[in-house]
Coordinates of C-alpha atoms in Angstrom, one line a residue:
M70 CA 136.4 92.3 93.2
T71 CA 133.6 96.0 94.0
G72 CA 131.3 97.1 91.9
R73 CA 129.8 100.4 91.5
I74 CA 126.6 103.0 91.5
D75 CA 126.5 105.8 89.6
I76 CA 123.4 108.0 89.8
V77 CA 122.7 111.5 87.7
S78 CA 120.6 113.9 88.4
I79 CA 120.1 117.5 88.3
F80 CA 119.8 117.5 92.2
P81 CA 123.2 115.9 93.1
G82 CA 122.2 116.9 97.0
Y83 CA 119.9 115.5 96.8
L84 CA 121.8 112.1 97.0
A85 CA 123.3 113.4 100.0
P86 CA 122.4 111.1 102.6
L87 CA 124.4 107.9 100.6
E88 CA 127.4 109.6 102.8
L89 CA 125.7 108.5 105.9
S90 CA 125.2 105.6 107.9
L91 CA 125.8 101.7 106.6
V92 CA 126.1 102.9 103.0
G93 CA 128.2 105.6 103.6
K94 CA 130.9 103.1 105.7
A95 CA 130.4 101.0 102.9
R96 CA 131.9 103.4 100.6
Q97 CA 134.3 104.6 103.3
D98 CA 135.9 100.8 103.6
G99 CA 135.9 100.1 99.8
L100 CA 132.9 97.6 100.1
L101 CA 131.3 100.3 97.2
D102 CA 131.7 102.6 94.9
V103 CA 129.0 105.3 94.8
T104 CA 129.1 108.2 92.0
V105 CA 127.2 111.1 91.9
H106 CA 126.5 112.7 88.5
D107 CA 125.3 116.1 87.8
L108 CA 123.7 116.0 84.5
R109 CA 123.9 119.7 83.8
D110 CA 127.4 118.9 83.2
W111 CA 126.5 117.3 79.6
T112 CA 124.4 120.4 78.8
S113 CA 126.2 123.1 75.6
D114 CA 123.8 126.4 76.6
R115 CA 124.8 128.6 79.0
H116 CA 121.7 128.0 80.5
R117 CA 122.1 124.8 81.4
T118 CA 119.1 123.5 80.3
V119 CA 117.9 119.5 80.3
D120 CA 113.8 119.8 79.3
D121 CA 112.4 121.1 76.6
T122 CA 108.3 121.5 75.7
P123 CA 106.7 117.8 74.6
F124 CA 106.0 117.1 71.1
G125 CA 101.9 116.9 71.0
G126 CA 101.3 119.2 73.6
G127 CA 100.0 119.2 76.8
A128 CA 101.1 120.3 80.3
G129 CA 104.6 120.1 82.0
M130 CA 108.2 119.6 80.6
V131 CA 109.9 116.7 78.8
M132 CA 113.8 115.8 79.9
R133 CA 116.2 116.2 76.3
P134 CA 117.5 112.7 74.7
D135 CA 120.6 114.6 73.8
V136 CA 121.8 115.7 77.1
W137 CA 120.9 112.5 78.7
G138 CA 122.4 110.7 75.9
H139 CA 126.1 112.6 76.4
A140 CA 125.6 111.7 80.0
L141 CA 125.0 107.8 79.9
D142 CA 127.4 107.3 76.6
E143 CA 130.1 108.7 79.7
V144 CA 129.0 107.4 82.8
L145 CA 128.4 103.8 81.0
G146 CA 130.6 103.9 78.4
E147 CA 133.9 104.2 80.3
Q148 CA 133.6 101.6 82.7
D149 CA 135.5 97.9 82.5
T150 CA 132.2 96.3 83.9
P151 CA 132.8 92.2 82.9
A152 CA 129.3 91.4 84.7
G153 CA 127.5 93.5 83.0
Q154 CA 125.6 97.1 82.9
S155 CA 122.2 97.9 84.6
L156 CA 120.8 101.0 83.5
L157 CA 117.7 101.7 86.2
I158 CA 115.1 104.6 85.1
P159 CA 112.8 105.2 88.0
T160 CA 109.0 106.0 87.0
P161 CA 105.8 105.4 87.8
A162 CA 105.3 103.4 85.3
G163 CA 108.0 100.3 85.6
E164 CA 108.2 97.5 87.2
R165 CA 107.9 97.1 90.5
F166 CA 111.1 96.9 92.4
T167 CA 111.0 94.1 95.1
Q168 CA 113.6 92.3 97.4
A169 CA 113.7 89.7 94.7
M170 CA 114.7 92.9 92.0
A171 CA 117.7 94.2 95.2
E172 CA 119.2 90.7 95.8
E173 CA 119.4 90.3 91.6
L174 CA 121.0 93.7 91.4
A175 CA 123.3 93.1 94.3
L176 CA 124.8 90.3 92.9
Q177 CA 126.0 91.8 89.8
V178 CA 127.6 94.4 92.0
C179 CA 129.3 91.8 94.0
A180 CA 130.7 90.0 90.6
G181 CA 132.2 93.9 89.3
G182 CA 129.1 94.7 87.6
Q183 CA 127.6 98.5 87.1
L184 CA 124.4 99.7 87.9
A185 CA 123.7 103.5 86.6
I186 CA 120.1 105.3 87.8
A187 CA 119.2 108.0 85.6
C188 CA 117.0 110.0 88.0
G189 CA 114.1 111.9 85.8
R190 CA 112.1 115.2 86.4
Y191 CA 109.7 117.6 85.3
E192 CA 107.2 114.9 83.1
G193 CA 109.9 112.3 82.8
I194 CA 113.0 111.6 79.9
D195 CA 112.2 111.7 76.3
A196 CA 111.1 108.0 75.9
R197 CA 113.9 107.2 73.6
V198 CA 116.1 107.7 76.2
A199 CA 115.5 104.0 77.8
E200 CA 115.2 102.5 73.8
H201 CA 118.4 103.5 72.5
Y202 CA 120.2 102.2 75.4
A203 CA 118.0 98.8 75.3
E204 CA 119.0 98.3 72.0
Q205 CA 122.9 98.1 73.4
E206 CA 124.7 94.6 73.7
H207 CA 126.6 95.4 77.0
V208 CA 123.4 97.5 79.0
T209 CA 119.9 96.0 80.6
V210 CA 117.5 98.6 80.9
R211 CA 114.7 98.8 83.2
E212 CA 112.2 100.6 84.2
V213 CA 111.6 100.7 87.7
S214 CA 109.0 101.6 90.4
I215 CA 109.3 101.8 93.8
G216 CA 105.3 102.0 94.1
D217 CA 102.2 103.4 92.9
Y218 CA 102.4 106.7 93.8
V219 CA 103.9 109.6 91.8
L220 CA 107.1 111.5 93.1
N221 CA 108.9 114.9 91.9
G222 CA 111.6 112.9 90.5
G223 CA 113.4 109.8 90.7
E224 CA 115.7 110.9 93.3
V225 CA 114.1 109.2 96.6
A226 CA 114.1 105.9 93.9
A227 CA 118.0 106.3 93.5
L228 CA 118.2 106.3 97.2
V229 CA 115.6 103.4 97.7
I230 CA 117.5 101.4 95.1
T231 CA 120.9 101.9 96.1
E232 CA 120.2 100.7 100.0
A233 CA 118.2 98.5 99.4
V234 CA 121.4 96.7 96.8
A235 CA 123.8 97.9 99.0
R236 CA 123.1 96.1 102.7
L237 CA 123.1 93.3 100.4
L238 CA 126.7 93.3 99.9
P239 CA 128.9 91.4 102.4
G240 CA 130.1 93.3 104.9
V241 CA 127.6 96.0 105.0
I242 CA 125.3 94.8 107.5
G243 CA 126.9 94.1 110.6
N244 CA 124.8 90.8 111.1
P245 CA 124.6 88.4 108.2
Q246 CA 121.7 86.7 110.2
S247 CA 119.9 89.8 110.3
L248 CA 119.0 89.7 106.1
V249 CA 117.7 85.8 106.9
E250 CA 114.3 86.5 109.2
E251 CA 114.0 89.9 107.4
S252 CA 110.5 91.1 106.3
H253 CA 110.5 90.2 102.3
G254 CA 113.0 87.1 102.2
S255 CA 113.5 83.9 101.0
A256 CA 110.3 83.0 102.5
G257 CA 108.2 85.8 101.5
L258 CA 106.8 87.0 104.9
L259 CA 106.8 90.3 107.2
E260 CA 109.1 89.9 109.9
Y261 CA 107.3 88.8 113.4
P262 CA 107.4 91.7 116.0
V263 CA 110.3 92.7 117.6
Y264 CA 111.1 93.5 121.8
T265 CA 113.6 94.8 123.7
K266 CA 114.2 96.0 127.5
P267 CA 112.2 96.8 129.7
P268 CA 109.7 93.9 129.5
S269 CA 106.6 95.8 130.8
W270 CA 106.6 99.5 129.5
R271 CA 102.8 101.6 129.8
G272 CA 101.0 98.2 130.4
L273 CA 102.3 96.1 128.3
E274 CA 104.2 93.4 128.5
V275 CA 106.5 91.4 126.5
P276 CA 105.3 88.1 125.1
E277 CA 105.7 85.3 127.9
V278 CA 107.4 83.2 125.8
L279 CA 110.0 85.3 124.1
R280 CA 111.3 85.3 128.1
S281 CA 111.3 81.8 128.6
G282 CA 114.6 81.2 127.1
D283 CA 113.0 78.1 125.4
H284 CA 114.4 78.2 121.4
G285 CA 112.3 75.9 120.1
R286 CA 108.8 78.3 121.5
I287 CA 110.2 81.2 120.5
G288 CA 111.6 80.2 116.6
T289 CA 107.5 78.5 116.6
W290 CA 106.0 81.5 117.7
R291 CA 108.0 83.9 115.6
R292 CA 107.3 82.0 112.7
S293 CA 103.4 82.3 113.7
R294 CA 103.9 85.7 113.9
A295 CA 105.1 86.2 110.4
V296 CA 102.5 84.2 108.9
E297 CA 100.0 86.4 111.3
R298 CA 101.2 89.4 109.9
T299 CA 101.7 88.7 106.5
A300 CA 97.9 87.7 106.5
R301 CA 96.5 90.2 107.6
R302 CA 98.8 93.0 105.7
R303 CA 99.9 91.6 103.0
P304 CA 97.6 88.4 101.7
D305 CA 98.5 88.5 98.3
L306 CA 102.4 87.6 99.8
L307 CA 101.1 84.2 101.3
V308 CA 99.5 83.2 98.1
R309 CA 102.9 83.9 96.0
H310 CA 105.2 82.2 98.1
A311 CA 103.5 79.8 100.7
P312 CA 100.6 77.6 99.4
P313 CA 98.8 76.0 102.3
Q314 CA 100.1 72.1 103.0
V315 CA 98.1 69.7 105.2
R316 CA 99.2 67.2 107.0
L317 CA 98.9 64.6 110.1
A318 CA 99.5 66.0 113.4
K319 CA 102.4 65.3 115.2
G320 CA 102.8 65.1 119.6
V321 CA 105.7 68.4 118.7
D322 CA 102.2 70.3 117.2
A323 CA 99.9 70.0 120.2
E324 CA 100.7 74.1 121.8
A325 CA 100.9 75.5 118.1
V326 CA 96.8 73.7 117.8
A327 CA 96.3 74.9 121.3
D328 CA 97.7 78.2 120.6
V329 CA 94.8 77.9 116.7
A330 CA 92.2 76.5 119.2
A331 CA 92.4 79.3 122.1
R332 CA 92.3 81.8 119.0
T333 CA 89.3 80.2 117.3
F334 CA 86.4 78.5 119.1
A335 CA 85.4 81.4 120.3
L336 CA 84.2 82.1 116.9
A337 CA 82.0 79.9 116.4
C338 CA 80.0 80.6 119.5
P339 CA 77.3 82.9 119.7
P340 CA 78.4 86.3 120.0
D341 CA 76.7 86.9 123.1
L342 CA 78.1 83.7 124.6
P343 CA 80.4 84.4 128.2
A344 CA 83.7 85.1 127.2
A345 CA 84.7 83.4 130.8
D346 CA 82.4 79.9 129.3
A347 CA 84.5 80.3 126.2
E348 CA 88.0 80.3 127.8
A349 CA 86.8 77.1 130.5
F350 CA 86.1 74.9 128.2
V351 CA 89.1 76.0 125.9
A352 CA 91.4 75.1 129.1
E353 CA 89.2 71.9 129.7
H354 CA 89.1 70.4 126.5
L355 CA 92.2 72.3 123.7
D356 CA 94.5 73.2 125.9
A357 CA 98.1 71.5 125.0
V358 CA 97.8 68.7 127.6
A359 CA 94.3 67.7 125.7
L360 CA 95.6 68.4 122.5
R361 CA 98.2 65.7 123.2
R362 CA 95.9 63.2 125.1
A363 CA 93.7 63.3 121.8
L364 CA 97.0 62.8 119.8
R365 CA 97.9 59.0 121.6
A366 CA 94.5 58.2 120.7
R367 CA 92.7 55.2 118.7
D368 CA 89.6 56.9 117.5
R369 CA 91.0 60.9 117.0
V370 CA 92.7 61.9 113.6
L371 CA 94.5 65.3 113.9
L372 CA 95.0 67.1 110.7
V373 CA 96.7 70.4 110.5
A374 CA 97.3 73.2 108.5
E375 CA 100.4 74.7 107.8
V376 CA 101.4 78.1 105.8
A377 CA 105.0 78.9 105.3
G378 CA 105.6 76.5 108.8
A379 CA 103.3 77.7 111.3
V380 CA 100.0 75.9 112.0
V381 CA 97.5 77.5 111.0
G382 CA 94.2 75.6 111.3
Y383 CA 93.4 72.1 112.9
S384 CA 90.9 69.2 112.3
M385 CA 89.9 66.7 114.5
L386 CA 87.9 63.6 113.1
A387 CA 86.3 61.6 115.9
L388 CA 86.0 58.2 114.7
G389 CA 83.2 55.8 115.3
H390 CA 79.2 56.0 115.3
P391 CA 77.9 58.8 117.7
E392 CA 76.9 58.1 120.9
A393 CA 74.3 61.2 121.8
A394 CA 71.2 60.0 121.6
D395 CA 70.3 63.1 119.8
V396 CA 72.4 62.4 117.2
R397 CA 72.2 58.8 116.0
A398 CA 68.3 59.6 115.9
V399 CA 69.4 62.0 113.2
V400 CA 72.3 60.4 111.2
S401 CA 72.8 57.3 109.1
E402 CA 73.4 54.0 109.8
D403 CA 77.1 54.5 107.9
A404 CA 77.9 58.1 110.0
G405 CA 81.5 56.4 110.9
A406 CA 83.0 59.8 112.5
E407 CA 82.3 63.4 113.4
L408 CA 84.1 66.1 111.9
S409 CA 85.1 67.4 115.3
K410 CA 86.7 70.7 114.8
C411 CA 87.9 72.6 111.4
Y412 CA 89.1 75.7 112.7
V413 CA 91.1 78.6 110.5
L414 CA 92.6 81.5 112.1
P415 CA 90.5 84.3 111.3
E416 CA 93.3 85.9 109.0
H417 CA 93.1 83.1 106.8
H418 CA 89.2 83.1 106.3
R419 CA 89.5 84.4 102.7
S420 CA 92.6 82.2 101.5
P421 CA 92.6 79.1 100.5
V422 CA 93.3 77.1 103.9
A423 CA 89.9 76.0 105.0
A424 CA 89.0 74.3 101.7
E425 CA 92.3 72.3 101.4
L426 CA 92.1 71.3 105.1
M427 CA 88.7 70.1 104.5
T428 CA 89.3 68.3 101.4
A429 CA 92.5 66.7 103.2
T430 CA 90.8 65.8 106.4
L431 CA 87.6 64.4 104.3
A432 CA 90.4 62.6 102.4
E433 CA 92.1 61.0 105.5
A434 CA 88.4 59.7 106.7
Q435 CA 87.5 58.1 104.0
R436 CA 91.2 56.5 103.8
R437 CA 90.3 54.9 107.1
G438 CA 87.0 53.2 105.5
V439 CA 85.1 55.9 106.4
Q440 CA 81.8 56.2 104.6
S441 CA 79.9 59.4 106.3
V442 CA 81.2 61.8 108.2
W443 CA 78.6 64.1 110.4
L444 CA 79.1 67.7 112.6
G445 CA 77.7 69.5 114.8
V446 CA 77.1 73.8 113.9
N447 CA 75.9 76.5 116.1
Q448 CA 72.5 77.3 114.6
A449 CA 73.5 80.9 114.8
N450 CA 76.9 80.2 113.0
E451 CA 75.5 81.1 109.5
R452 CA 79.0 81.5 107.9
A453 CA 80.6 77.8 109.1
Q454 CA 77.4 76.0 107.6
R455 CA 77.7 77.9 104.5
F456 CA 81.1 76.6 104.4
Y457 CA 79.9 73.2 105.1
R458 CA 77.5 73.4 102.4
K459 CA 79.9 74.1 99.9
H460 CA 81.9 71.1 101.3
G461 CA 78.9 68.8 100.2
F462 CA 77.4 68.5 104.0
A463 CA 73.2 69.1 104.6
R464 CA 71.6 69.8 107.9
V465 CA 70.0 66.2 109.2
G466 CA 69.0 67.2 112.4
A467 CA 69.6 69.4 115.5
R468 CA 71.4 68.4 118.9
R469 CA 71.9 70.2 122.0
F470 CA 75.7 71.0 123.0
T471 CA 77.1 72.1 126.1
V472 CA 79.7 75.1 126.6
G473 CA 80.4 76.0 130.6
T474 CA 77.1 76.7 132.1
R475 CA 75.1 77.8 128.2
V476 CA 73.5 74.9 126.5
E477 CA 73.7 75.8 123.1
A478 CA 71.7 74.7 119.9
D479 CA 73.2 72.9 116.9
Y480 CA 72.5 72.2 113.6
V481 CA 73.7 68.5 112.8
M482 CA 75.2 67.8 109.1
E483 CA 76.3 64.7 107.5
R484 CA 77.9 64.1 104.6
T485 CA 78.5 60.6 102.4
L486 CA 81.7 60.0 101.2
A487 CA 82.1 57.4 98.7
P488 CA 80.2 58.7 95.8
Q489 CA 82.0 62.4 96.0
I490 CA 85.4 63.0 97.5
S491 CA 88.1 62.9 94.8
P492 CA 91.0 60.2 95.1
G493 CA 94.3 60.9 95.8
R494 CA 93.7 64.0 98.0
R495 CA 95.3 62.5 101.9
A496 CA 97.5 63.9 104.3
V497 CA 100.9 63.2 104.4
A498 CA 102.5 62.2 107.7
D499 CA 105.6 63.2 108.0

């Protein structure tokens, strides 16, 4: 069953692009019925007038309700639409047009329903038009905005809406898988970056993982890049669609955790630390091999924070009383674990990820009988110190910490768990 889209405009030629590309082919193949109407066909004077001055005064002109009424009565009234009819009125004051709305409208068209799009001009369409058709039992009226800006008319929005809906109809897109992974899909993420031949162009290389042939690694990389891009450009989407989840790490997480470690370790170091020293430390202590060893060790507990299935942060507990003399001298006798690592990718620093990771890590320590946790934080890292203070850690002393060829000064901070941590918050192993 083929539904239809009717577009009413005073500039029907503006909609000519609907004859092109995939929408045009869908029309030719009978997958979609799109008709463009000239609003002036329903005028009654020789000047074909569609507008008049606004009541109450003010600049500009307003489109007349009587002309629109004649047009919409005919366009909406002549259709036998068991799936219902929707009248869309593009306006900057409307609800935001989203992928979810496009999917909803596509389902209506698939079921044989009708979409009518009324393209306003000037100062808009007389408000009584929307009011009148909203009272009709068989019509759903939606005032829709494609963005927070103003255009000269609704035709551009009509093109956007029609293409967004049409491409979701069965048979319009050649490879349906393209619809699954694209931006604003069911996961609520922006799409990962894509590459094609040649593998090297103007000094820029295609990421090695995409040429590896390892589909598991490729899938992990794409998911991580999609989350990263969304966090940087549209963090609101993550808040809405992908709240963070924290769980105990598994062996298969080693590469993803190593990637996070490589991207975050330098952020915890003083800005003047040589990059080579930071890189050497990561290569020795935080690569995938070292992290796999840690995952197998009885005295190590690793947790990962995920957003939309991508690892974006991790923590590590080293169980047992500290061995270093300078730390033993300042922490309490109850200090039963070091919070050795607690890193989150920078694009998630203003999100709930770090707080969720810290809360789950401390809960896991308490579950294992740890009464007090200590950590070392570089004395120049004020941001991290504020974060740890916020989560109940207090400075108890100092220590020395070696990174490559540099000996750094750390503060030692400690937190007692039993009186403070909320019960019931623990990481769950898959």
